[in-house]
Short mmCIF file of C-alpha atoms in Angstrom, two decimals:
data_model
loop_
_atom_site.label_atom_id
_atom_site.label_comp_id
_atom_site.label_asym_id
_atom_site.label_seq_id
_atom_site.Cartn_x
_atom_site.Cartn_y
_atom_site.Cartn_z
CA MET A 1 175.88 101.93 172.25
CA LEU A 2 178.53 99.64 171.66
CA GLU A 3 175.76 96.77 172.09
CA ILE A 4 174.07 97.28 168.81
CA ASP A 5 174.07 95.72 165.18
CA LEU A 6 175.63 99.04 163.52
CA PHE A 7 179.05 99.18 166.11
CA GLU A 8 179.28 95.29 165.36
CA ASN A 9 183.67 94.78 165.64
CA ILE A 10 183.89 98.37 165.67
CA ASP A 11 185.44 99.39 169.24
CA ASN A 12 185.03 101.98 171.46
CA ASN A 13 188.09 103.87 170.28
CA GLY A 14 186.59 103.07 166.48
CA VAL A 15 183.34 104.99 167.53
CA LEU A 16 184.75 107.47 168.81
CA GLU A 17 186.35 108.15 165.26
CA LEU A 18 183.14 108.01 163.97
CA LEU A 19 181.64 110.29 165.86
CA LYS A 20 184.03 113.01 165.47
CA CYS A 21 184.16 112.27 161.11
CA ILE A 22 180.47 111.20 160.88
CA GLY A 23 178.95 113.83 163.09
CA ILE A 24 176.32 111.04 164.65
CA LYS A 25 173.67 112.77 167.04
CA THR A 26 170.96 111.02 169.02
CA LYS A 27 168.16 112.03 170.85
CA VAL A 28 165.34 110.82 172.62
CA PHE A 29 161.48 110.87 172.14
CA LYS A 30 158.50 111.24 174.33
CA LYS A 31 155.77 108.45 174.32
CA ASN A 32 153.47 109.04 171.34
CA SER A 33 155.72 111.77 169.11
CA LEU A 34 156.61 112.62 165.90
CA ILE A 35 160.32 111.04 165.05
CA LEU A 36 159.67 111.46 161.03
CA LYS A 37 156.27 113.07 159.68
CA THR A 38 155.22 112.19 156.14
CA GLY A 39 156.40 115.26 153.80
CA GLY A 40 159.19 116.23 155.92
CA LYS A 41 162.79 116.30 155.45
CA ILE A 42 164.84 113.37 155.42
CA ASP A 43 168.33 113.53 154.99
CA PHE A 44 169.86 110.82 157.42
CA LEU A 45 169.81 107.46 158.60
CA GLY A 46 167.89 106.48 161.52
CA VAL A 47 168.78 103.58 164.22
CA ILE A 48 166.75 102.51 167.50
CA LEU A 49 168.72 102.64 170.62
CA GLY A 50 166.24 101.75 172.60
CA GLY A 51 162.51 102.20 172.94
CA ASN A 52 159.88 101.40 169.47
CA ALA A 53 158.51 102.62 167.14
CA VAL A 54 156.15 101.94 164.36
CA ILE A 55 156.24 103.55 161.09
CA LYS A 56 152.76 104.36 159.71
CA LYS A 57 151.73 105.73 156.10
CA THR A 58 148.20 106.81 155.22
CA ASP A 59 146.76 107.21 151.50
CA SER A 60 144.37 109.89 150.08
CA LEU A 61 141.11 107.73 151.39
CA GLY A 62 142.63 108.47 154.46
CA HIS A 63 143.05 104.98 155.70
CA THR A 64 145.85 104.16 157.90
CA ILE A 65 148.69 101.61 156.99
CA VAL A 66 151.05 99.86 159.40
CA ILE A 67 153.98 99.27 157.87
CA GLU A 68 156.07 98.07 160.69
CA LYS A 69 156.85 97.61 163.92
CA LEU A 70 160.62 99.24 165.33
CA LYS A 71 162.60 98.10 168.07
CA MET A 72 165.99 98.22 169.30
CA ASN A 73 168.92 97.88 166.55
CA ASP A 74 165.74 98.80 163.75
CA ILE A 75 167.48 100.70 161.00
CA PHE A 76 164.77 103.40 159.13
CA GLY A 77 164.96 105.64 156.62
CA HIS A 78 167.46 104.02 153.98
CA ASN A 79 165.18 103.11 152.15
CA ILE A 80 163.94 107.09 151.21
CA VAL A 81 166.81 107.67 150.92
CA CYS A 82 169.37 105.87 148.90
CA CYS A 83 166.54 106.20 146.18
CA GLY A 84 167.25 110.11 146.26
CA LEU A 85 164.09 111.05 148.09
CA ASP A 86 164.03 113.98 150.59
CA LYS A 87 161.03 113.87 152.40
CA SER A 88 159.21 111.37 153.80
CA PRO A 89 156.10 109.54 152.59
CA VAL A 90 155.67 107.53 155.06
CA GLU A 91 155.16 109.11 159.51
CA ILE A 92 157.78 107.11 162.42
CA ILE A 93 155.59 107.17 165.77
CA ALA A 94 157.17 106.51 168.88
CA GLU A 95 155.50 103.46 170.95
CA ASN A 96 157.03 104.91 174.63
CA GLU A 97 160.34 106.71 175.00
CA CYS A 98 162.07 105.62 171.87
CA GLU A 99 166.27 107.03 171.71
CA VAL A 100 167.35 107.63 168.35
CA LEU A 101 170.75 107.34 166.37
CA PHE A 102 170.75 109.91 163.17
CA LEU A 103 173.68 109.31 160.74
CA PRO A 104 173.94 112.00 157.89
CA PHE A 105 173.55 109.22 154.72
CA GLU A 106 175.85 112.03 152.18
CA LYS A 107 178.77 111.18 155.38
CA VAL A 108 177.58 107.86 155.42
CA VAL A 109 178.33 106.76 152.41
CA THR A 110 181.34 108.58 151.01
CA PRO A 111 184.49 107.11 153.05
CA CYS A 112 187.00 110.29 154.36
CA GLU A 113 190.23 110.81 153.24
CA LYS A 114 191.65 109.11 155.69
CA LEU A 115 189.72 105.62 154.10
CA CYS A 116 189.51 104.71 158.09
CA PRO A 117 189.14 101.07 158.43
CA TYR A 118 186.22 102.32 160.75
CA HIS A 119 184.30 104.21 158.01
CA LEU A 120 183.98 100.86 155.78
CA LYS A 121 182.85 98.20 158.34
CA LEU A 122 180.17 100.81 159.67
CA ILE A 123 179.45 101.29 155.76
CA LYS A 124 179.28 96.66 155.68
CA ASN A 125 177.32 96.54 158.96
CA ILE A 126 174.48 99.31 157.78
CA MET A 127 174.17 97.33 154.37
CA LYS A 128 174.08 94.21 156.83
CA MET A 129 171.50 95.69 158.76
CA ILE A 130 169.70 96.94 156.05
CA SER A 131 169.43 93.77 154.01
CA MET A 132 167.51 92.29 157.20
CA ARG A 133 165.44 94.57 157.26
CA ASN A 134 164.84 94.47 153.05
CA LEU A 135 164.06 90.48 154.39
CA LEU A 136 161.90 91.22 156.93
CA LEU A 137 159.33 93.46 154.29
CA ASN A 138 159.62 91.08 151.27
CA ASP A 139 157.96 88.40 154.40
CA LYS A 140 155.08 90.82 154.90
CA ILE A 141 154.59 90.58 151.42
CA ASP A 142 153.84 87.19 151.67
CA ILE A 143 151.81 87.49 154.25
CA ILE A 144 149.68 90.43 152.85
CA GLY A 145 149.89 88.33 149.47
CA LYS A 146 147.67 85.55 151.14
CA LYS A 147 144.35 85.26 149.37
CA THR A 148 141.73 84.61 152.51
CA THR A 149 141.79 86.77 155.92
CA ARG A 150 142.82 82.78 157.43
CA ASP A 151 146.20 82.25 155.66
CA LYS A 152 147.19 85.73 156.47
CA ILE A 153 146.53 85.33 160.09
CA LEU A 154 147.98 82.25 159.81
CA ALA A 155 151.25 83.39 158.01
CA PHE A 156 151.37 86.42 160.08
CA LEU A 157 151.83 84.15 163.32
CA GLU A 158 154.51 81.74 162.31
CA SER A 159 156.65 84.73 161.51
CA TYR A 160 156.29 85.16 164.85
CA ARG A 161 156.07 81.53 166.37
CA ASN A 162 159.31 80.49 168.49
CA GLU A 163 159.77 77.13 170.64
CA GLU A 164 157.48 78.12 173.38
CA ARG A 165 154.36 76.91 173.35
CA VAL A 166 152.29 80.05 173.58
CA PHE A 167 153.86 83.68 172.29
CA SER A 168 153.58 87.51 171.79
CA VAL A 169 153.01 89.62 168.99
CA PRO A 170 154.53 93.42 169.21
CA TYR A 171 150.45 94.08 167.87
CA SER A 172 147.48 95.31 169.23
CA ARG A 173 144.51 94.12 167.62
CA GLU A 174 143.69 97.29 165.74
CA GLU A 175 148.18 97.52 164.68
CA MET A 176 147.61 93.69 163.46
CA ALA A 177 144.16 94.20 161.06
CA LYS A 178 146.08 97.33 160.18
CA PHE A 179 149.13 95.05 159.16
CA LEU A 180 146.96 92.79 157.41
CA CYS A 181 145.61 94.87 155.14
CA VAL A 182 141.99 93.87 156.73
CA ASP A 183 138.68 95.20 158.18
CA ARG A 184 139.30 94.90 161.89
CA SER A 185 136.03 93.21 162.57
CA ALA A 186 136.47 90.57 160.25
CA MET A 187 139.73 89.25 161.19
CA SER A 188 138.67 89.39 164.65
CA ARG A 189 135.80 87.27 163.54
CA GLU A 190 138.11 84.91 162.07
CA LEU A 191 140.51 84.74 164.98
CA CYS A 192 137.48 83.42 166.69
CA ARG A 193 136.49 81.14 164.03
CA MET A 194 139.30 79.84 163.82
CA ARG A 195 139.66 79.28 168.19
CA ASP A 196 136.69 77.01 167.72
CA ASP A 197 137.93 75.38 165.06
CA GLY A 198 140.87 74.01 167.42
CA ILE A 199 143.71 76.30 164.90
CA LEU A 200 144.64 78.64 168.05
CA ARG A 201 143.90 80.17 171.91
CA PHE A 202 144.55 83.81 172.29
CA HIS A 203 144.18 86.18 174.96
CA LYS A 204 144.66 89.19 173.99
CA ASN A 205 148.29 89.57 172.26
CA HIS A 206 149.36 86.44 173.43
CA PHE A 207 148.85 82.99 171.25
CA GLU A 208 149.25 79.38 171.00
CA LEU A 209 149.20 77.23 167.67
CA LEU A 210 147.59 73.92 167.97
#
C-alpha cells in the first residue's frame, strides 16, 4: 500500500495513524462486478490498489460511453463528491480482480484536531492526484474534439505512443470506439484505410505509427 501515490512521503507510522484517524478501508471486487452503480450513493474517494476498472455512462437513448479506464494508482469519485453530489452519474466496473481503497470524503478534507502532518500530506497527495486526472480528461476532450475519425484515432494513438516502435492501448475495438464517440464499424474501416495509406500498422490492440 505504501507504494501508491496516495501515501507519497508518508512512512509506515503515518499510514497507521491515518488508518485510525480517517478509517480507510479496502475491498476486492471480482471481474465484471460493480464497484459503483449509476445512482449509487457516493461519499468517498476511491483509489485503485490493484487490477483495472472502467468508468462508463449510459445516456437516455441507451448508448454507453467509456469515460476512462482506471489502473493502479488512479483515483475516482473526486469529481463527483467535490461538486457536492451524493449520487453517482456513472458506473464503475472491475475489468479483472480489482482491489480498491476507499476514503470517507468528509474525514479526508477535514483535518483532525491534532493537525497531524500525515493528514496534511495526504490532502496534498490527493490534490496532486486529482490534478493529474483532470489533465488526462482534458486530453480526452482534445481527442474527441477533432473533426474527423482519422484525426481522433491519430490523436488517441499519439497519447499512448512511447519510445518503443510497437505500443499497446488498454482498449478493445468496441471500447476504443466508445471512448472516441464514433461508430465502431466506421472506426474499423478508417483504421484499415490508414493501414493501406501507410500511416500505421496494427494487430489487435498493438499499434505502430509509421
